[in-house]
Coordinates of C-alpha atoms in Angstrom, one line a residue:
X1 CA 0.0 0.0 0.0
X2 CA 1.4 3.4 -1.0
X3 CA 1.7 6.5 1.1
X4 CA -1.4 8.1 -0.4
X5 CA -3.5 5.1 0.4
X6 CA -2.1 4.9 3.9
X7 CA -2.9 8.6 4.4
X8 CA -6.5 8.3 3.1
X9 CA -7.2 5.3 5.2
X10 CA -5.6 6.9 8.2
X11 CA -7.7 10.1 7.8
X12 CA -11.0 8.1 7.4
X13 CA -10.2 5.9 10.4
X14 CA -9.1 8.8 12.6
X15 CA -12.1 11.0 11.7
X16 CA -14.6 8.2 12.2
X17 CA -13.0 6.8 15.4
X18 CA -12.4 10.1 17.1
X19 CA -15.9 11.3 16.2
X20 CA -17.4 8.1 17.6
X21 CA -15.3 8.6 20.8
X22 CA -16.6 12.2 21.1
X23 CA -20.2 11.0 20.9
X24 CA -19.5 8.3 23.5
X25 CA -18.0 10.9 25.8
X26 CA -20.8 13.4 25.1
X27 CA -18.2 16.0 24.1
X28 CA -18.2 18.4 21.1
X29 CA -16.1 16.7 18.5
X30 CA -13.5 19.5 18.0
X31 CA -12.3 18.8 21.6
X32 CA -11.7 15.2 20.9
X33 CA -10.2 15.8 17.5
X34 CA -7.6 18.3 18.8
X35 CA -6.4 15.8 21.3
X36 CA -6.6 12.8 19.0
X37 CA -4.9 14.7 16.1
X38 CA -2.0 15.6 18.4
X39 CA -1.5 11.9 19.3
X40 CA -2.1 10.6 15.8
X41 CA 0.9 12.5 14.3
X42 CA 3.3 10.4 16.4
X43 CA 1.9 7.0 15.4
X44 CA 4.8 5.0 13.7
X45 CA 4.4 4.2 10.1
X46 CA 2.2 7.1 9.1
X47 CA 3.5 9.1 6.1
X48 CA 4.7 12.7 6.5
X49 CA 2.2 15.3 5.3
X50 CA 3.3 18.5 3.6
X51 CA 0.6 20.9 2.5
X52 CA 1.1 23.7 -0.1
X53 CA 0.5 26.9 1.8
X54 CA -0.9 28.7 -1.2
X55 CA -3.9 26.4 -1.5
X56 CA -4.7 25.7 2.1
X57 CA -6.8 28.8 2.6
X58 CA -8.6 28.5 -0.7
X59 CA -9.5 24.9 -0.1
X60 CA -10.6 25.0 3.5
X61 CA -11.8 28.5 4.3
X62 CA -14.7 29.1 1.9
X63 CA -16.8 26.1 2.9
X64 CA -16.2 26.7 6.6
X65 CA -17.3 30.3 6.3
X66 CA -20.1 29.9 3.9
X67 CA -21.7 26.9 5.7
X68 CA -21.7 28.8 9.0
X69 CA -23.1 32.0 7.5
X70 CA -26.0 30.4 5.7
X71 CA -27.6 29.3 9.0
X72 CA -26.6 32.3 11.1
X73 CA -29.3 34.3 12.9
X74 CA -29.3 37.5 10.8
X75 CA -31.8 39.4 13.1
X76 CA -29.8 38.8 16.2
X77 CA -26.6 39.9 14.4
X78 CA -28.3 43.1 13.2
X79 CA -29.6 43.8 16.8
X80 CA -26.1 43.5 18.3
X81 CA -24.3 45.2 15.4
X82 CA -22.2 47.6 17.6
X83 CA -21.0 45.0 20.0
X84 CA -20.3 42.6 17.1
X85 CA -18.3 45.2 15.3
X86 CA -16.2 46.0 18.4
X87 CA -15.5 42.3 19.0
X88 CA -14.9 41.5 15.4
X89 CA -12.5 44.4 14.7
X90 CA -11.1 46.1 17.8
X91 CA -10.9 42.9 20.0
X92 CA -9.1 41.0 17.2
X93 CA -6.5 43.8 16.8
X94 CA -6.0 44.1 20.6
X95 CA -5.6 40.4 20.9
X96 CA -3.1 40.4 18.1
X97 CA -1.0 43.1 19.8
X98 CA -1.2 41.4 23.2
X99 CA 0.0 38.1 21.8
X100 CA 2.7 39.8 19.8
X101 CA 4.1 41.6 22.8
X102 CA 4.0 38.4 24.9
X103 CA 5.7 36.3 22.2
X104 CA 8.4 38.9 21.3
X105 CA 9.2 39.5 25.0
X106 CA 9.3 35.8 26.0
X107 CA 10.8 34.0 23.0
X108 CA 14.4 34.6 22.1
X109 CA 14.8 35.4 18.4
X110 CA 11.1 36.0 17.8
X111 CA 11.0 39.2 15.7
X112 CA 8.2 41.7 15.9
X113 CA 7.0 40.8 12.5
X114 CA 6.8 37.1 13.2
X115 CA 5.2 37.8 16.6
X116 CA 2.4 39.8 14.8
X117 CA 1.9 36.9 12.4
X118 CA 1.3 34.7 15.4
X119 CA -1.0 37.2 17.0
X120 CA -3.1 37.6 13.8
X121 CA -3.5 33.8 13.4
X122 CA -4.7 33.1 17.0
X123 CA -6.9 36.3 17.3
X124 CA -10.1 35.1 15.6
X125 CA -12.5 32.8 17.5
X126 CA -14.1 29.6 16.3
X127 CA -17.6 29.3 17.9
X128 CA -18.2 25.6 16.9
X129 CA -17.4 23.9 20.1
X130 CA -18.8 26.7 22.3
X131 CA -22.0 27.0 20.4
X132 CA -22.5 23.2 20.6
X133 CA -22.1 23.2 24.4
X134 CA -24.2 26.3 24.9
X135 CA -27.1 25.0 22.8
X136 CA -27.0 21.6 24.6
X137 CA -27.4 23.4 28.0
X138 CA -30.0 25.9 26.7
X139 CA -28.0 29.0 26.9
X140 CA -29.8 32.2 25.7
X141 CA -30.1 32.2 21.9
X142 CA -28.9 35.8 21.6
X143 CA -25.7 34.9 23.5
X144 CA -25.1 31.9 21.2
X145 CA -25.8 34.1 18.1
X146 CA -23.4 36.8 19.4
X147 CA -20.6 34.2 19.7
X148 CA -21.4 32.7 16.3
X149 CA -21.6 36.1 14.7
X150 CA -18.3 37.2 16.1
X151 CA -16.7 34.0 14.9
X152 CA -17.9 34.8 11.4
X153 CA -16.8 38.4 11.1
X154 CA -13.6 38.5 13.1
X155 CA -12.0 36.2 10.5
X156 CA -12.0 39.1 8.0
X157 CA -10.1 41.4 10.4
X158 CA -7.7 38.6 11.4
X159 CA -7.0 37.6 7.8
X160 CA -6.2 41.2 6.7
X161 CA -3.9 41.6 9.7
X162 CA -2.3 38.3 9.0
X163 CA -1.6 39.2 5.3
X164 CA -0.1 42.5 6.3
X165 CA 2.1 40.9 8.9
X166 CA 3.2 38.2 6.5
X167 CA 4.0 40.8 3.9
X168 CA 6.1 42.7 6.5
X169 CA 8.1 39.5 7.1
X170 CA 8.4 38.5 3.4
X171 CA 9.1 41.9 2.0
X172 CA 10.5 43.5 5.1
X173 CA 8.2 46.5 5.0
X174 CA 5.0 47.8 6.6
X175 CA 2.8 50.9 6.4
X176 CA 0.2 51.7 9.0
X177 CA -1.7 54.0 6.5
X178 CA -1.7 51.3 3.9
X179 CA -2.9 48.8 6.4
X180 CA -5.9 51.0 7.4
X181 CA -6.8 51.7 3.8
X182 CA -6.6 48.0 2.9
X183 CA -8.8 47.1 5.9
X184 CA -11.6 49.6 4.9
X185 CA -11.5 49.1 1.2
X186 CA -11.1 45.4 1.6
X187 CA -14.2 45.3 3.8
X188 CA -16.3 47.4 1.4
X189 CA -15.1 45.5 -1.7
X190 CA -15.7 42.1 0.0
X191 CA -19.3 43.0 1.0
X192 CA -20.1 44.2 -2.6
X193 CA -18.7 41.1 -4.2
X194 CA -20.6 38.9 -1.7
X195 CA -23.8 40.7 -2.5
X196 CA -23.3 40.2 -6.2
X197 CA -22.4 36.5 -5.8
X198 CA -25.2 35.9 -3.4
X199 CA -27.8 37.6 -5.6
X200 CA -26.6 35.7 -8.7
X201 CA -26.6 32.4 -6.8
X202 CA -30.1 32.9 -5.5
X203 CA -31.4 33.8 -9.0
X204 CA -29.8 30.8 -10.6
X205 CA -30.9 28.3 -7.9
X206 CA -34.4 29.8 -8.0
X207 CA -34.6 28.7 -11.6
X208 CA -33.0 25.3 -10.9
X209 CA -35.6 22.6 -9.9
X210 CA -33.1 19.8 -9.7
X211 CA -32.0 19.4 -6.1
X212 CA -28.6 17.8 -6.9
X213 CA -27.7 20.7 -9.2
X214 CA -28.9 23.2 -6.7
X215 CA -26.9 21.8 -3.8
X216 CA -23.8 21.6 -6.1
X217 CA -24.2 25.3 -6.8
X218 CA -24.5 25.9 -3.1
X219 CA -21.1 24.1 -2.6
X220 CA -19.5 26.3 -5.2
X221 CA -21.0 29.7 -4.0
X222 CA -18.5 30.1 -1.2
X223 CA -15.6 29.7 -3.7
X224 CA -17.3 31.9 -6.2
X225 CA -17.2 34.7 -3.6
X226 CA -13.9 34.0 -2.0
X227 CA -11.6 33.5 -5.0
X228 CA -12.4 36.6 -7.0
X229 CA -12.3 38.8 -3.9
X230 CA -9.0 37.3 -2.9
X231 CA -7.6 37.8 -6.4
X232 CA -8.4 41.5 -6.6
X233 CA -7.1 42.1 -3.0
X234 CA -10.3 42.6 -1.1
X235 CA -11.7 40.6 1.8
X236 CA -12.5 37.1 0.6
X237 CA -13.8 36.3 4.1
X238 CA -16.4 39.1 4.1
X239 CA -17.4 38.2 0.5
X240 CA -18.0 34.6 1.5
X241 CA -19.9 35.5 4.7
X242 CA -22.0 38.2 2.9
X243 CA -22.9 35.7 0.2
X244 CA -23.9 33.1 2.8
X245 CA -26.0 35.5 4.9
X246 CA -27.8 36.8 1.7
X247 CA -28.5 33.2 0.6
X248 CA -29.6 32.3 4.1
X249 CA -32.2 35.2 4.0
X250 CA -33.5 34.5 0.5
X251 CA -33.1 30.7 0.4
X252 CA -36.3 29.8 2.3
X253 CA -38.3 31.9 -0.3
X254 CA -36.7 30.8 -3.5
X255 CA -35.4 27.2 -3.0
X256 CA -37.5 24.1 -3.7
X257 CA -38.2 21.9 -0.7
X258 CA -35.9 19.0 -1.8
X259 CA -33.0 21.4 -2.4
X260 CA -33.4 22.9 1.1
X261 CA -33.6 19.5 2.8
X262 CA -30.7 18.0 0.9
X263 CA -28.6 21.2 1.3
X264 CA -29.1 21.2 5.1
X265 CA -27.7 17.6 5.4
X266 CA -24.9 18.1 2.9
X267 CA -23.7 21.2 4.7
X268 CA -23.9 19.6 8.1
X269 CA -21.7 16.7 6.9
X270 CA -19.3 18.9 4.9
X271 CA -18.7 21.3 7.9
X272 CA -17.9 18.3 10.0
X273 CA -15.6 16.7 7.4
X274 CA -13.6 19.9 6.7
X275 CA -13.1 20.6 10.4
X276 CA -12.1 17.0 11.1
X277 CA -9.6 16.8 8.2
X278 CA -8.0 20.1 9.3
X279 CA -7.4 18.8 12.9
X280 CA -6.1 15.5 11.7
X281 CA -3.8 17.0 9.1
X282 CA -2.2 19.4 11.6
X283 CA -1.7 16.3 13.8
X284 CA 0.1 14.5 11.0
X285 CA 2.3 17.6 10.5
X286 CA 3.2 17.8 14.2
X287 CA 6.3 15.5 13.9
X288 CA 7.7 17.7 11.1
X289 CA 7.0 20.8 13.1
X290 CA 8.5 19.4 16.3
X291 CA 11.6 18.3 14.3
X292 CA 12.1 21.9 13.3
X293 CA 12.0 23.0 16.9
X294 CA 15.1 21.1 18.0
X295 CA 16.6 24.3 19.4
X296 CA 13.9 24.5 22.1
X297 CA 13.5 22.2 25.0
X298 CA 10.1 20.6 25.8
X299 CA 9.8 22.7 28.9
X300 CA 10.4 25.9 26.9
X301 CA 7.8 25.0 24.3
X302 CA 5.2 24.2 27.0
X303 CA 6.0 27.5 28.7
X304 CA 5.7 29.5 25.4
X305 CA 2.4 27.7 24.6
X306 CA 1.0 28.4 28.0
X307 CA 1.9 32.0 28.1
X308 CA 0.5 32.8 24.6
X309 CA -2.7 30.9 25.5
X310 CA -3.1 33.0 28.7
X311 CA -2.4 36.1 26.6
X312 CA -5.3 35.1 24.3
X313 CA -7.8 34.1 27.0
X314 CA -6.8 36.9 29.4
X315 CA -7.1 39.7 26.8
X316 CA -10.6 38.5 26.0
X317 CA -11.6 38.4 29.7
X318 CA -10.2 41.8 30.3
X319 CA -12.0 43.2 27.2
X320 CA -15.4 41.9 28.2
X321 CA -15.1 43.3 31.7
X322 CA -13.8 46.7 30.7
X323 CA -15.0 47.9 27.3
X324 CA -18.8 47.3 27.8
X325 CA -18.7 49.2 31.0
X326 CA -16.9 52.1 29.3
X327 CA -19.7 52.1 26.7
X328 CA -22.3 52.2 29.4
X329 CA -20.7 55.4 30.8
X330 CA -20.6 57.0 27.4
X331 CA -24.0 55.9 26.1
X332 CA -26.9 56.2 28.5
X333 CA -29.7 55.8 25.9
X334 CA -32.6 53.5 26.7
X335 CA -31.8 51.3 23.6
X336 CA -28.3 50.8 25.0
X337 CA -29.7 49.8 28.4
X338 CA -31.9 47.2 26.8
X339 CA -28.8 45.5 25.3
X340 CA -27.0 45.1 28.6
X341 CA -26.3 41.6 29.9
X342 CA -25.6 40.4 33.3
X343 CA -22.0 39.6 34.5
X344 CA -22.7 35.9 34.3
X345 CA -23.5 36.1 30.6
X346 CA -20.6 38.3 30.0
X347 CA -18.3 35.8 31.6
X348 CA -19.7 33.0 29.5
X349 CA -19.2 35.1 26.3
X350 CA -15.6 35.8 27.4
X351 CA -14.8 32.2 28.2
X352 CA -16.3 31.0 24.9
X353 CA -13.6 32.5 22.8
X354 CA -12.1 29.2 21.6
X355 CA -9.9 28.9 18.6
X356 CA -10.2 26.2 15.9
X357 CA -10.2 25.3 12.3
X358 CA -9.7 28.8 10.8
X359 CA -6.6 29.5 12.8
X360 CA -5.3 26.0 11.8
X361 CA -5.9 26.8 8.1
X362 CA -4.3 30.2 8.3
X363 CA -1.2 28.8 10.2
X364 CA -0.7 26.1 7.6
X365 CA -0.9 28.9 4.9
X366 CA 2.3 30.6 6.1
X367 CA 4.7 30.8 3.2
X368 CA 7.8 28.5 3.3
X369 CA 10.2 31.2 2.3
X370 CA 10.6 35.0 2.1
X371 CA 11.7 37.2 -0.8
X372 CA 15.4 36.6 -0.1
X373 CA 14.9 32.9 -0.4
X374 CA 15.5 32.2 3.3
X375 CA 13.0 30.2 5.3
X376 CA 10.1 32.1 6.9
X377 CA 11.4 32.9 10.3
X378 CA 9.9 30.9 13.2
X379 CA 7.3 29.2 10.9
X380 CA 7.4 25.9 12.8
X381 CA 7.2 27.6 16.1
X382 CA 4.3 29.8 15.0
X383 CA 2.3 26.7 13.8
X384 CA 3.2 24.8 17.1
X385 CA 2.1 27.8 19.2
X386 CA -1.1 28.0 17.2
X387 CA -1.9 24.4 17.9
X388 CA -1.0 25.0 21.6
X389 CA -3.6 27.9 21.8
X390 CA -6.2 25.8 20.1
X391 CA -5.5 22.9 22.4
X392 CA -5.7 25.1 25.5
X393 CA -8.9 27.0 24.5
X394 CA -10.8 23.9 23.3
X395 CA -9.7 21.5 26.0
X396 CA -9.4 23.8 29.1
X397 CA -12.1 26.3 28.2
X398 CA -14.3 23.8 26.3
X399 CA -14.4 21.3 29.1
X400 CA -15.0 23.9 31.8
X401 CA -17.7 25.8 29.9
X402 CA -20.5 23.4 30.9
X403 CA -19.6 23.8 34.6
X404 CA -19.7 27.6 34.2
X405 CA -23.1 27.5 32.5
X406 CA -24.6 25.4 35.2
X407 CA -22.9 27.2 38.1
X408 CA -23.9 30.7 36.8
X409 CA -27.4 29.5 35.8
X410 CA -27.2 31.2 32.4
X411 CA -30.2 29.8 30.5
X412 CA -32.7 31.1 28.0
X413 CA -35.5 30.8 30.6
X414 CA -37.8 29.1 28.0
X415 CA -37.7 32.2 25.8
X416 CA -36.5 30.4 22.7
X417 CA -39.0 27.5 23.2
X418 CA -41.8 30.1 23.7
X419 CA -40.9 31.8 20.5
X420 CA -41.0 28.6 18.6
X421 CA -44.4 27.7 20.0
X422 CA -45.8 31.1 19.0
X423 CA -44.4 30.6 15.5
X424 CA -46.1 27.2 15.3
X425 CA -49.4 28.7 16.3
X426 CA -49.1 31.4 13.6
X427 CA -48.2 28.7 11.0
X428 CA -51.2 26.6 12.0
X429 CA -53.6 29.6 11.8
X430 CA -52.1 30.5 8.4
X431 CA -52.8 26.9 7.2
X432 CA -56.4 27.1 8.5
X433 CA -57.0 30.4 6.8
X434 CA -55.7 29.0 3.5
X435 CA -57.9 26.0 3.8
X436 CA -60.9 28.2 4.3
X437 CA -60.0 30.3 1.3
X438 CA -60.0 27.1 -0.8
X439 CA -63.5 26.1 0.3
X440 CA -65.2 27.6 -2.8
X441 CA -62.7 26.4 -5.4
X442 CA -64.2 23.9 -7.8
X443 CA -61.2 21.5 -7.8
X444 CA -61.3 21.0 -4.0
X445 CA -63.3 18.5 -2.1
X446 CA -65.1 19.3 1.1
X447 CA -64.1 16.0 2.8
X448 CA -60.4 16.7 2.1
X449 CA -60.6 20.2 3.4
X450 CA -62.4 19.1 6.5
X451 CA -59.8 16.5 7.4
X452 CA -57.0 19.1 6.9
X453 CA -58.8 21.7 8.9
X454 CA -59.3 19.4 11.8
X455 CA -55.6 18.4 11.7
X456 CA -54.4 22.1 11.9
X457 CA -57.1 23.1 14.4
X458 CA -55.8 20.3 16.6
X459 CA -52.2 21.5 16.2
X460 CA -53.3 25.1 17.0
X461 CA -55.0 24.0 20.2
X462 CA -52.1 21.8 21.2
X463 CA -49.5 24.5 20.8
X464 CA -51.8 27.0 22.5
X465 CA -52.0 24.7 25.5
X466 CA -48.2 24.3 25.4
X467 CA -47.8 28.2 25.4
X468 CA -50.2 28.5 28.4
X469 CA -49.0 26.1 31.1
X470 CA -52.3 26.5 33.0
X471 CA -54.1 24.7 30.2
X472 CA -54.9 21.0 30.2
X473 CA -51.8 18.9 29.3
X474 CA -53.8 16.1 27.8
X475 CA -52.9 17.5 24.3
X476 CA -49.2 16.7 24.8
X477 CA -50.0 13.2 26.1
X478 CA -52.3 12.5 23.1
X479 CA -49.6 13.8 20.8
X480 CA -46.9 11.7 22.3
X481 CA -49.1 8.5 22.1
X482 CA -50.0 9.4 18.5
X483 CA -46.3 9.8 17.6
X484 CA -45.4 6.5 19.3
X485 CA -48.1 4.7 17.3
X486 CA -46.7 6.4 14.1
X487 CA -43.2 5.2 14.9
X488 CA -44.4 1.6 15.3
X489 CA -46.4 1.9 12.0
X490 CA -43.4 3.3 10.1
X491 CA -41.3 0.4 11.5
X492 CA -43.8 -2.2 10.3
X493 CA -43.8 -0.6 6.8
X494 CA -40.0 -0.8 6.6
X495 CA -40.0 -4.5 7.7
X496 CA -42.6 -5.3 5.0
X497 CA -40.6 -3.5 2.3
X498 CA -37.3 -5.2 3.3
X499 CA -39.1 -8.6 3.3
X500 CA -40.4 -8.0 -0.2
X501 CA -36.8 -7.1 -1.4
X502 CA -35.4 -10.2 0.2
X503 CA -38.1 -12.3 -1.5
X504 CA -37.1 -10.7 -4.8
X505 CA -40.6 -9.1 -5.5
X506 CA -39.3 -5.6 -5.0
X507 CA -36.2 -3.9 -6.5
X508 CA -33.7 -2.2 -4.2
X509 CA -34.3 1.1 -6.1
X510 CA -38.0 1.1 -5.6
X511 CA -37.6 0.1 -1.9
X512 CA -35.2 2.9 -1.2
X513 CA -37.6 5.4 -2.9
X514 CA -40.5 4.4 -0.7
X515 CA -38.2 4.2 2.4
X516 CA -37.1 7.8 1.8
X517 CA -40.7 8.9 1.9
X518 CA -41.3 7.0 5.1
X519 CA -38.1 8.4 6.6
X520 CA -39.2 12.0 5.8
X521 CA -42.5 11.4 7.5
X522 CA -40.8 10.0 10.6
X523 CA -38.3 12.9 10.6
X524 CA -41.3 15.2 11.5
X525 CA -41.9 13.4 14.8
X526 CA -40.8 15.1 18.0
X527 CA -39.7 12.0 19.8

């Protein structure tokens, strides 16, 4: 078996095995992947992995950003725009500077330019693990949305800062005025390209009834936004995120049902695979990176990793317990007071600043050489420290976050569930109104409309009872019994179909087509 086959087999086994372990331990999979990836690289016999820095960002970044932005809560992002902007721009730059100062001061031979490269890489957050934990423990939706929104937009600031820092190392020069101009123009250009790509993608997919073609176009949209923006020198991150948010807003209106259903599952799997591959690949590269750090002792490397991690986490904690209070002093408007959160929620937000796949991708994209032909200074050390920060934030902060949430009692208080129930009542009433409007149509039958009306009237009464806890709870009991009966009925249908296939009286293709319909019906159940 060649090296390529060994690598592919190792990736598949590692991803499947570590993910299964994460589910068994009831942990978000990034936490297990970062630990398993670190151990995997030192397994004897695995081939060395060398990635081309120029293609890492282009391959991994667009799907990560686009997939996350499609399903973001746009309304929540809009409501917290000021705080989001501060965290996505100012906090990123402050974190970058804090890390650069710590690294340059502590590590012998670490130039300011290389230190700022490290700071830019570890400054953006990755909300995947934090959001998974927070949703599992019913944290307030607005808090989760704020963490996810920050993770989407701070990548743009970090990537601009990263490229400027890398250019300073490679070419040996840096201009603050040029940096500010590039940040502003890059943001504007990225948003404009994202809107154009998002609009174009929505119009094409609106006219594309085939679900497979539509989902394929969805997979290409992130690249269609990122690559042109990157080529002309504007923010590919903002272009991709903007296109994703635009598509997330228009998608429910213009996409066929099958395209929406298939797209949801495809993006769910793709997001998992891209994250998993990145963690495993960095693990496989660790032996090469460690070999390049022969001038440092294990104790020194652990110390450097710990100090840089503390600089990252400490800066975020200090920011969340200083800047918001400064804003309160300066802005006393009622709208500002309505946006205030309690110290417990603020601590959760500060402690949720974990780093992940984006930082990995950016670290792996560091050039191998500079203009003079020499090796990029401290490249291996920067990648190692990036992994150390990710390891610290995911493992230490990720494992302690559930305790903090429970200890501080930060929950949504049923607000999210109440909002969903109200929406279901509105949807049921809309269905009843539509059924009533069809009563006089010649092509409709009274018996059919009556059955549908009774069904939606029952749903409306059931959700109304759920919204008002003083009402009779028999509706929920009846619904549960009904769904349990349906589950048994669906199971009987599957067994009958499988028996027909085994007897040779039903083709596999026809069986799977009918099973898909049964599965879709069962997917609607709430048990």
